[in-house]
Short mmCIF file of C-alpha atoms in Angstrom, two decimals:
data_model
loop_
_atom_site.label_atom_id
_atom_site.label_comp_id
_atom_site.label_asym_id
_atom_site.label_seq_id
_atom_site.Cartn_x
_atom_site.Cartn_y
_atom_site.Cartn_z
CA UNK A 11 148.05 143.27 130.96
CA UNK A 12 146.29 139.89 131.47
CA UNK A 13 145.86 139.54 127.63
CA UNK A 14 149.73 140.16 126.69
CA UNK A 15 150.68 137.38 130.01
CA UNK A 16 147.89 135.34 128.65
CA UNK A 17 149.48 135.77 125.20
CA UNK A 18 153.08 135.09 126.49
CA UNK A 19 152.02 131.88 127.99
CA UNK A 20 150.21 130.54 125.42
CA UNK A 21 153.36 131.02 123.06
CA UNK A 22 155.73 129.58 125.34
CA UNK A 23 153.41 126.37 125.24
CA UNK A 24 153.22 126.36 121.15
CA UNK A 25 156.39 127.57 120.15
CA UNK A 26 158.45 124.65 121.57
CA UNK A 27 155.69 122.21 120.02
CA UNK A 28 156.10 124.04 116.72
CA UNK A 29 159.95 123.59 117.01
CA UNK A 30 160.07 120.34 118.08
CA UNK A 31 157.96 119.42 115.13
CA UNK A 32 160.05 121.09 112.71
CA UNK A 33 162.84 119.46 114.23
CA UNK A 34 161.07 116.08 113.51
CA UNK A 35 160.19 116.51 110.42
CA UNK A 36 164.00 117.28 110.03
CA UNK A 37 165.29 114.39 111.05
CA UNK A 38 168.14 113.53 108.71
CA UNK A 39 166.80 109.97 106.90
CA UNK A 40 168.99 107.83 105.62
CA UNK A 41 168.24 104.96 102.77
CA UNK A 42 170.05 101.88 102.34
CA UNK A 43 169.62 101.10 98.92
CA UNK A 44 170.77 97.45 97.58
CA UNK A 45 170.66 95.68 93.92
CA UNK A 46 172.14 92.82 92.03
CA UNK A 47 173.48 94.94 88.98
CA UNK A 48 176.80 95.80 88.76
CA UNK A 49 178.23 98.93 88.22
CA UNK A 50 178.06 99.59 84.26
CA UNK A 51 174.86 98.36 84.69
CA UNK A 52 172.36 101.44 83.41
CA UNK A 53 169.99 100.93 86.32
CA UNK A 54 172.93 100.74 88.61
CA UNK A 55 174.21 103.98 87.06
CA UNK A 56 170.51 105.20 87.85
CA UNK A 57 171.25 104.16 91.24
CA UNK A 58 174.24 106.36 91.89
CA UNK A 59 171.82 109.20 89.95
CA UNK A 60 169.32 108.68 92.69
CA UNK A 61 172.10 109.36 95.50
CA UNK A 62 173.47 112.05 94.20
CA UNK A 63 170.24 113.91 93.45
CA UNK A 64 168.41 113.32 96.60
CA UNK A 65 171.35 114.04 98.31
CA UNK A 66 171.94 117.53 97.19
CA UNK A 67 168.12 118.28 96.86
CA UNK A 68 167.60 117.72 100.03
CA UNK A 69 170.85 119.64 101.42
CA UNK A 70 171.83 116.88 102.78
CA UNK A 71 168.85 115.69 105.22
CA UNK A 72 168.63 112.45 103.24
CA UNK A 73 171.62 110.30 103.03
CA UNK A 74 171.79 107.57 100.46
CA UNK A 75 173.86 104.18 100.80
CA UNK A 76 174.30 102.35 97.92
CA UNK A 77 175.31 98.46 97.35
CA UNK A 78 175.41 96.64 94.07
CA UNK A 79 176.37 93.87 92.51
CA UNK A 80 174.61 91.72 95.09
CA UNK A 81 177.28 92.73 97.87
CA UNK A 82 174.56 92.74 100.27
CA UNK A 83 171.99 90.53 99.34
CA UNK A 84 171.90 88.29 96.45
CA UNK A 85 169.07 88.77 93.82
CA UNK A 86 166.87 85.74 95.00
CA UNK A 87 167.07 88.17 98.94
CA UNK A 88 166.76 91.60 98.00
CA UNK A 89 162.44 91.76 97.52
CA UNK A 90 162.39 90.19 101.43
CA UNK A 91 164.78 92.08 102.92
CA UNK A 92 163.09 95.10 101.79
CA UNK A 93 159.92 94.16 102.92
CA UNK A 94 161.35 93.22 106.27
CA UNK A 95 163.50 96.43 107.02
CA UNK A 96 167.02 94.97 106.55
CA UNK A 97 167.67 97.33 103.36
CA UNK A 98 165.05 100.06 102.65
CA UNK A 99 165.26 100.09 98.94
CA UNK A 100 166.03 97.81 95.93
CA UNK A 101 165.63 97.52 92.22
CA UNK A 102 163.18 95.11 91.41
CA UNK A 103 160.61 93.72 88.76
CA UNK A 104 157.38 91.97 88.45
CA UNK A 105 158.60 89.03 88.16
CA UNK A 106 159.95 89.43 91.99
CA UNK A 107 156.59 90.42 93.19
CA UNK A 108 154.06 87.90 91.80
CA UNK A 109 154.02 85.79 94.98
CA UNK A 110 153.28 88.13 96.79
CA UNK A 111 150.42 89.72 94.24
CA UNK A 112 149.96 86.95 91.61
CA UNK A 113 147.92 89.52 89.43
CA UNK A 114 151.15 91.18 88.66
CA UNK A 115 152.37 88.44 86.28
CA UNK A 116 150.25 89.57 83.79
CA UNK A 117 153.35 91.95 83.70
CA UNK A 118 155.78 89.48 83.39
CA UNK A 119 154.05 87.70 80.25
CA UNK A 120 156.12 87.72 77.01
CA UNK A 121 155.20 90.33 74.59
CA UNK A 122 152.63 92.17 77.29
CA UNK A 123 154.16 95.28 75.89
CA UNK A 124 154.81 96.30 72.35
CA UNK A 125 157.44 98.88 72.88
CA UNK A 126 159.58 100.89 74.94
CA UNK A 127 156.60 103.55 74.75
CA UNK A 128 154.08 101.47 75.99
CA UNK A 129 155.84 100.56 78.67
CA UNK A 130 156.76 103.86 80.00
CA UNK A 131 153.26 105.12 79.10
CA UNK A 132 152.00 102.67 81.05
CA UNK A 133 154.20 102.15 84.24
CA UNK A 134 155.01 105.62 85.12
CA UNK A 135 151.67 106.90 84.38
CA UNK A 136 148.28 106.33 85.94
CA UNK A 137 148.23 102.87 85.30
CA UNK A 138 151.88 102.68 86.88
CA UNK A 139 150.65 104.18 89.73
CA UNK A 140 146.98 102.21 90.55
CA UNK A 141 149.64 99.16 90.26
CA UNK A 142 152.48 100.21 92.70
CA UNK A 143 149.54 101.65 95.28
CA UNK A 144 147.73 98.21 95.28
CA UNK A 145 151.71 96.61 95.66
CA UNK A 146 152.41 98.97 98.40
CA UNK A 147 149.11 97.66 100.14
CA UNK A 148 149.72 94.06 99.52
CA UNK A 149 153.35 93.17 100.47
CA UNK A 150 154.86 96.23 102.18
CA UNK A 151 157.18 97.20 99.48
CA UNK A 152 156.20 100.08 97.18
CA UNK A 153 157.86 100.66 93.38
CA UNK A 154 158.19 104.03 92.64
CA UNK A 155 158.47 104.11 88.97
CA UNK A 156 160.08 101.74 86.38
CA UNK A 157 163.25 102.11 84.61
CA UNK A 158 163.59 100.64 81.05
CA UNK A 159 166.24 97.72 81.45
CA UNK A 160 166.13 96.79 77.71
CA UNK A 161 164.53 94.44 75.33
CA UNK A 162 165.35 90.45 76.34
CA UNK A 163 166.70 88.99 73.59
CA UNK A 164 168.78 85.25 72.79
CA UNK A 165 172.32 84.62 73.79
CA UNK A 166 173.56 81.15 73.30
CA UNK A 167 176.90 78.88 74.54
CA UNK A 168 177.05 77.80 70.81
CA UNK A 169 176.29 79.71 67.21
CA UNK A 170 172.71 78.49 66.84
CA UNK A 171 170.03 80.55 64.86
CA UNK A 172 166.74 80.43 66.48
CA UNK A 173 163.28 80.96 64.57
CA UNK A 174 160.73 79.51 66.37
CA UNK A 175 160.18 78.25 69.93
CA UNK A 176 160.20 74.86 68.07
CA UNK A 177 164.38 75.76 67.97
CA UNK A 178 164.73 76.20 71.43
CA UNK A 179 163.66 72.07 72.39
CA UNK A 180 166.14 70.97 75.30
CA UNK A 181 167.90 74.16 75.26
CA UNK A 182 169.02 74.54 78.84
CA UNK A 183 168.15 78.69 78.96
CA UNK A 184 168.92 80.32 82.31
CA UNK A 185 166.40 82.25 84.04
CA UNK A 186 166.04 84.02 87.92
CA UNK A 187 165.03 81.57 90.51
CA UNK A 188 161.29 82.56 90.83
CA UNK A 189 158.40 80.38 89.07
CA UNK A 190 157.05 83.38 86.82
CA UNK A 191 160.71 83.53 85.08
CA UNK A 192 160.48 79.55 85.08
CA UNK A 193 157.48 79.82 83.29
CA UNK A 194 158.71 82.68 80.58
CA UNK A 195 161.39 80.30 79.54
CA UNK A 196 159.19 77.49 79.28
CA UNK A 197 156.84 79.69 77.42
CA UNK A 198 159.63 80.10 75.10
CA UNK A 199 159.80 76.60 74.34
CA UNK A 200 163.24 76.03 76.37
CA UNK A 201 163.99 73.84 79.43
CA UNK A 202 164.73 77.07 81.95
CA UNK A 203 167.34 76.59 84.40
CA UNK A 204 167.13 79.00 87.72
CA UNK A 205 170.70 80.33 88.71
CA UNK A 206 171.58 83.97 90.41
CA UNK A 207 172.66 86.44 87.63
CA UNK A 208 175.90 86.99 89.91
CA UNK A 209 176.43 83.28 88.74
CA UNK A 210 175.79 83.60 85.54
CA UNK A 211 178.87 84.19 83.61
CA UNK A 212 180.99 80.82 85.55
CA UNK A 213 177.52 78.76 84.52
CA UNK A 214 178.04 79.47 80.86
CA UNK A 215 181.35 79.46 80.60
CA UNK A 216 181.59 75.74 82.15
CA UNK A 217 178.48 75.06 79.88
CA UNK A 218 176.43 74.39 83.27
CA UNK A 219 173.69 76.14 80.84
CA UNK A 220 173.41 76.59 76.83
CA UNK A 221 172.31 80.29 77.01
CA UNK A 222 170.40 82.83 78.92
CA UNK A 223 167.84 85.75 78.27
CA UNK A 224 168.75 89.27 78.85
CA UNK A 225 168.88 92.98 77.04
CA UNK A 226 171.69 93.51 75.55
CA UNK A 227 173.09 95.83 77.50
CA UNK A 228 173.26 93.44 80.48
CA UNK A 229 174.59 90.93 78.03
CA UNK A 230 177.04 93.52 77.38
CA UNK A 231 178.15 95.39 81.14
CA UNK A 232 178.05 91.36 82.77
CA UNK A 233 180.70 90.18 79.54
CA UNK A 234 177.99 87.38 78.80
CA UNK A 235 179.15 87.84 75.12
CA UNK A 236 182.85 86.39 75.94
CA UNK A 237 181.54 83.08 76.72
CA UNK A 238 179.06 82.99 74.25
CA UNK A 239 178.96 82.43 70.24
CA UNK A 240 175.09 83.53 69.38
CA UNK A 241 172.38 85.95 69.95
CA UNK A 242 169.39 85.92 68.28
CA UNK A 243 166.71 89.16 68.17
CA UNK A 244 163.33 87.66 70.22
CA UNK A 245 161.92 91.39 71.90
CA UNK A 246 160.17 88.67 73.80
CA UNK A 247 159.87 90.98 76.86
CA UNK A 248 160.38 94.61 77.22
CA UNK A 249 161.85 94.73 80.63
CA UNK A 250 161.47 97.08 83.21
CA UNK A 251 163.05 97.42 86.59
CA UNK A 252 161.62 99.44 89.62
CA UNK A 253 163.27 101.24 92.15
CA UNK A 254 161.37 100.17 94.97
CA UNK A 255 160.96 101.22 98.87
CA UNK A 256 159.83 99.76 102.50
CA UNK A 257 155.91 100.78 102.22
CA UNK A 258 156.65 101.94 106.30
CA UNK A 259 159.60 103.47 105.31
CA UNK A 260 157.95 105.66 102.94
CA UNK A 261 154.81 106.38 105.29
CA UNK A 262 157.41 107.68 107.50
CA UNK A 263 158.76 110.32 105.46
CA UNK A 264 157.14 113.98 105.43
CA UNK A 265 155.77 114.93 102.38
CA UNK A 266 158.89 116.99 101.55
CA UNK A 267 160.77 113.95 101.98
CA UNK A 268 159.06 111.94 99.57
CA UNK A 269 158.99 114.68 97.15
CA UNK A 270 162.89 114.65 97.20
CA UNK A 271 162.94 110.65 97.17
CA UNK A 272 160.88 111.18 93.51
CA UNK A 273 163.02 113.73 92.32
CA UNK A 274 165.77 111.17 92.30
CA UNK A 275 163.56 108.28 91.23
CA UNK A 276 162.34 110.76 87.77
CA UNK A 277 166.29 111.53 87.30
CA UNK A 278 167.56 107.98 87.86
CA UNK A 279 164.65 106.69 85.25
CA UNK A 280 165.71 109.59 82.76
CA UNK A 281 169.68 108.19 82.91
CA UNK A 282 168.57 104.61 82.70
CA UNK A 283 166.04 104.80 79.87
CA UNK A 284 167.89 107.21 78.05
CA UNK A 285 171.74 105.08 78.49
CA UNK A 286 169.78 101.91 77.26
CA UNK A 287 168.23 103.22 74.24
CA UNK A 288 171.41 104.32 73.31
CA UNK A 289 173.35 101.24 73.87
CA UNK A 290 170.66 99.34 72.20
CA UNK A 291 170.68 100.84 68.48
CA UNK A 292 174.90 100.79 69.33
CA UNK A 293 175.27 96.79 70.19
CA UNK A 294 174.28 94.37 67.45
CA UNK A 295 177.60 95.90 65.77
CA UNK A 296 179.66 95.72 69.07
CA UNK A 297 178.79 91.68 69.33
CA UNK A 298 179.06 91.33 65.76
CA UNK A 299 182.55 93.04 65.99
CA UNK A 300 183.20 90.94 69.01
CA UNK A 301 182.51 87.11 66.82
CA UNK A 302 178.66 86.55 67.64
CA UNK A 303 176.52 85.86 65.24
CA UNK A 304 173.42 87.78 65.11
CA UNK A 305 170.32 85.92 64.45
CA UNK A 306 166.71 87.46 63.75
CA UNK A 307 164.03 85.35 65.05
CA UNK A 308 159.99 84.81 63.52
CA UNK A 309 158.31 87.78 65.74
CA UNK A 310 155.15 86.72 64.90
CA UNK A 311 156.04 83.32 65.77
CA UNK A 312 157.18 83.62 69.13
CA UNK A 313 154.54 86.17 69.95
CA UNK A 314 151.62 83.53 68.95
CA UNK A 315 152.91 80.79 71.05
CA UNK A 316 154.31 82.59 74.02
CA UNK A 317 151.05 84.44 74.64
CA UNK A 318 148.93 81.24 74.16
CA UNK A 319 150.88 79.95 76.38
CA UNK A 320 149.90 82.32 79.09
CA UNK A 321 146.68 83.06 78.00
CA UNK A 322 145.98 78.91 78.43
CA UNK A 323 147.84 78.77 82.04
CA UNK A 324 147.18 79.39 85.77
CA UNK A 325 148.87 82.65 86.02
CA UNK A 326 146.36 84.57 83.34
CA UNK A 327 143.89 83.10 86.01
CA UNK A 328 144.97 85.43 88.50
CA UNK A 329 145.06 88.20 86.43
CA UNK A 330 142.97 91.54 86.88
CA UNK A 331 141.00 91.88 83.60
CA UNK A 332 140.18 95.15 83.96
CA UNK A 333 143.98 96.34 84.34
CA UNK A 334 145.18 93.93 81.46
CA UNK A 335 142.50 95.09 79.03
CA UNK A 336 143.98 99.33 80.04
CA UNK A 337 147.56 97.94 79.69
CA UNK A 338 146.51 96.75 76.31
CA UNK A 339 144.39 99.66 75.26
CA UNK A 340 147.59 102.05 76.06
CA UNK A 341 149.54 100.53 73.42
CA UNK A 342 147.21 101.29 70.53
#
């Protein structure tokens, strides 16, 4: 009789722990999730993927709010108000991190990756992973994976072929306010010009700048080709953007949680990748159609100088040998 009271007791202490706990790790989480793209954007497509799977994976426990085209913070705000709480996730890129963890701009550096392969080899593998841990650890912001944003090409205020950074002397090129996309376009051989990608189009349509540098598929969602007469075929960076999350955020989540979170991370990267490719081999005709001219730069050219250029300069200073020589190895 003692044993079964004993027995009684003892589960009217645990099994309202045990509940309770449940019940925590239960707690419905919700995700504010803010970027600069706009919606045809692919990665902002990837965003509204995201939502919707870890919405319905998770029945509902993890609710997803989405703001883009900078409606919440502007491009130059988003990396710092993740890191602080304000939003809990954004789509970000190297280039928005190197202040933080200067040995990431050996990610940033012009022709660092050879293809669209590498990079996804690299990023959302191993590699990927070592990098966004030692991120996470660093700045309180953890990328979950990268999403292929295109190939950076060219696009110019007036029909001007471009061949070799030797071309692009007193160009006024437009690049994001943050010194490691300063230093691409000056790598380039232009005069870069910081200004917020939600200003973009009015700056090149009043000629504030001669061109700027994106994939073409930005170049195409933003209208950047209405205001502009050229584009000319550089692959001088193989961009990437990466969803990213509040590091305490994340450590918050139960393990279930997070496995929902990358669920939607692996489907928003399969939309993006897979809607850029496409529009990629699709949009040299649609500009050509629309009265640019198409130019094809000297790849070997651009490649030579650009990565002198970093290889001679303080950034490649900072950069973590060891990593840069497995990022290189991947792409053989």
């Amino acid at each position: 009789m003692k044993k079964v009271v004993i027995t009684l007791l003892l589960a009217a202490l645990v099994l309202p722990a045990a509940f309770a706990q449940a019940s925590s790790e239960a707690k419905p989480v919700e995700l504010v999730y803010t970027m600069t793209a706009v919606p045809t954007d692919a990665h902002a497509g990837a965003m509204r993927v995201f939502k919707e799977t870890v919405e319905r994976v998770s029945g509902g426990q993890i609710k997803v709010l989405t703001y883009d085209s900078a409606s919440l913070f502007k491009q130059e705000q988003e990396v710092s108000a993740v890191k602080s709480g304000q939003a809990d996730m954004t789509a970000t890129a190297a280039s928005w991190l190197t202040d933080g963890s200067p040995w990431v701009s050996m990610f940033t550096a012009g022709y660092i990756f050879k293809s669209y392969d590498h990079m996804t080899k690299v990023l959302n593998g191993p590699i990927g992973q070592e990098v966004f841990d030692r991120i996470a650890k660093e700045q309180g912001i953890r990328p979950l994976g990268a999403e292929y944003l295109g190939t950076r090409q060219l696009n110019l205020v007036e029909d001007k072929p471009i061949k070799t950074p030797a071309d692009l002397k007193g160009v006024n090129l437009r690049m994001p306010n943050s010194d490691s996309w300063i230093f691409l376009g000056k790598a380039l051989g232009a005069n870069p010009t910081p200004i917020s990608f939600s200003e973009l189009y009015m700056a090149l349509q009043t000629k504030t700048v001669d061109g700027q540098d994106n994939p073409l598929p930005s170049t195409k969602n933003a209208k950047f080709y209405e205001v502009t007469k050229s584009i000319t075929i550089t692959n001088h960076l193989v961009d990437s953007v990466w969803p990213a999350i509040n590091e305490a955020k994340w450590q918050s989540l139960t393990d279930q949680q997070k496995a929902w979170v990358m669920e939607g991370v692996k489907a928003g990267i399969e939309y993006c990748d897979a809607t850029n490719l496409k529009a990629e081999s699709e949009l040299v005709d649609f500009f050509k159609k629309a009265g640019l001219k198409v130019y094809y730069a000297d790849l070997d050219a651009f490649s030579e100088h650009v990565l002198a250029e970093y290889l001679a300069s303080p950034y490649a200073k900072n950069w973590d040998k060891a990593m840069f020589d497995k990022v290189v190895a991947a792409g053989k």
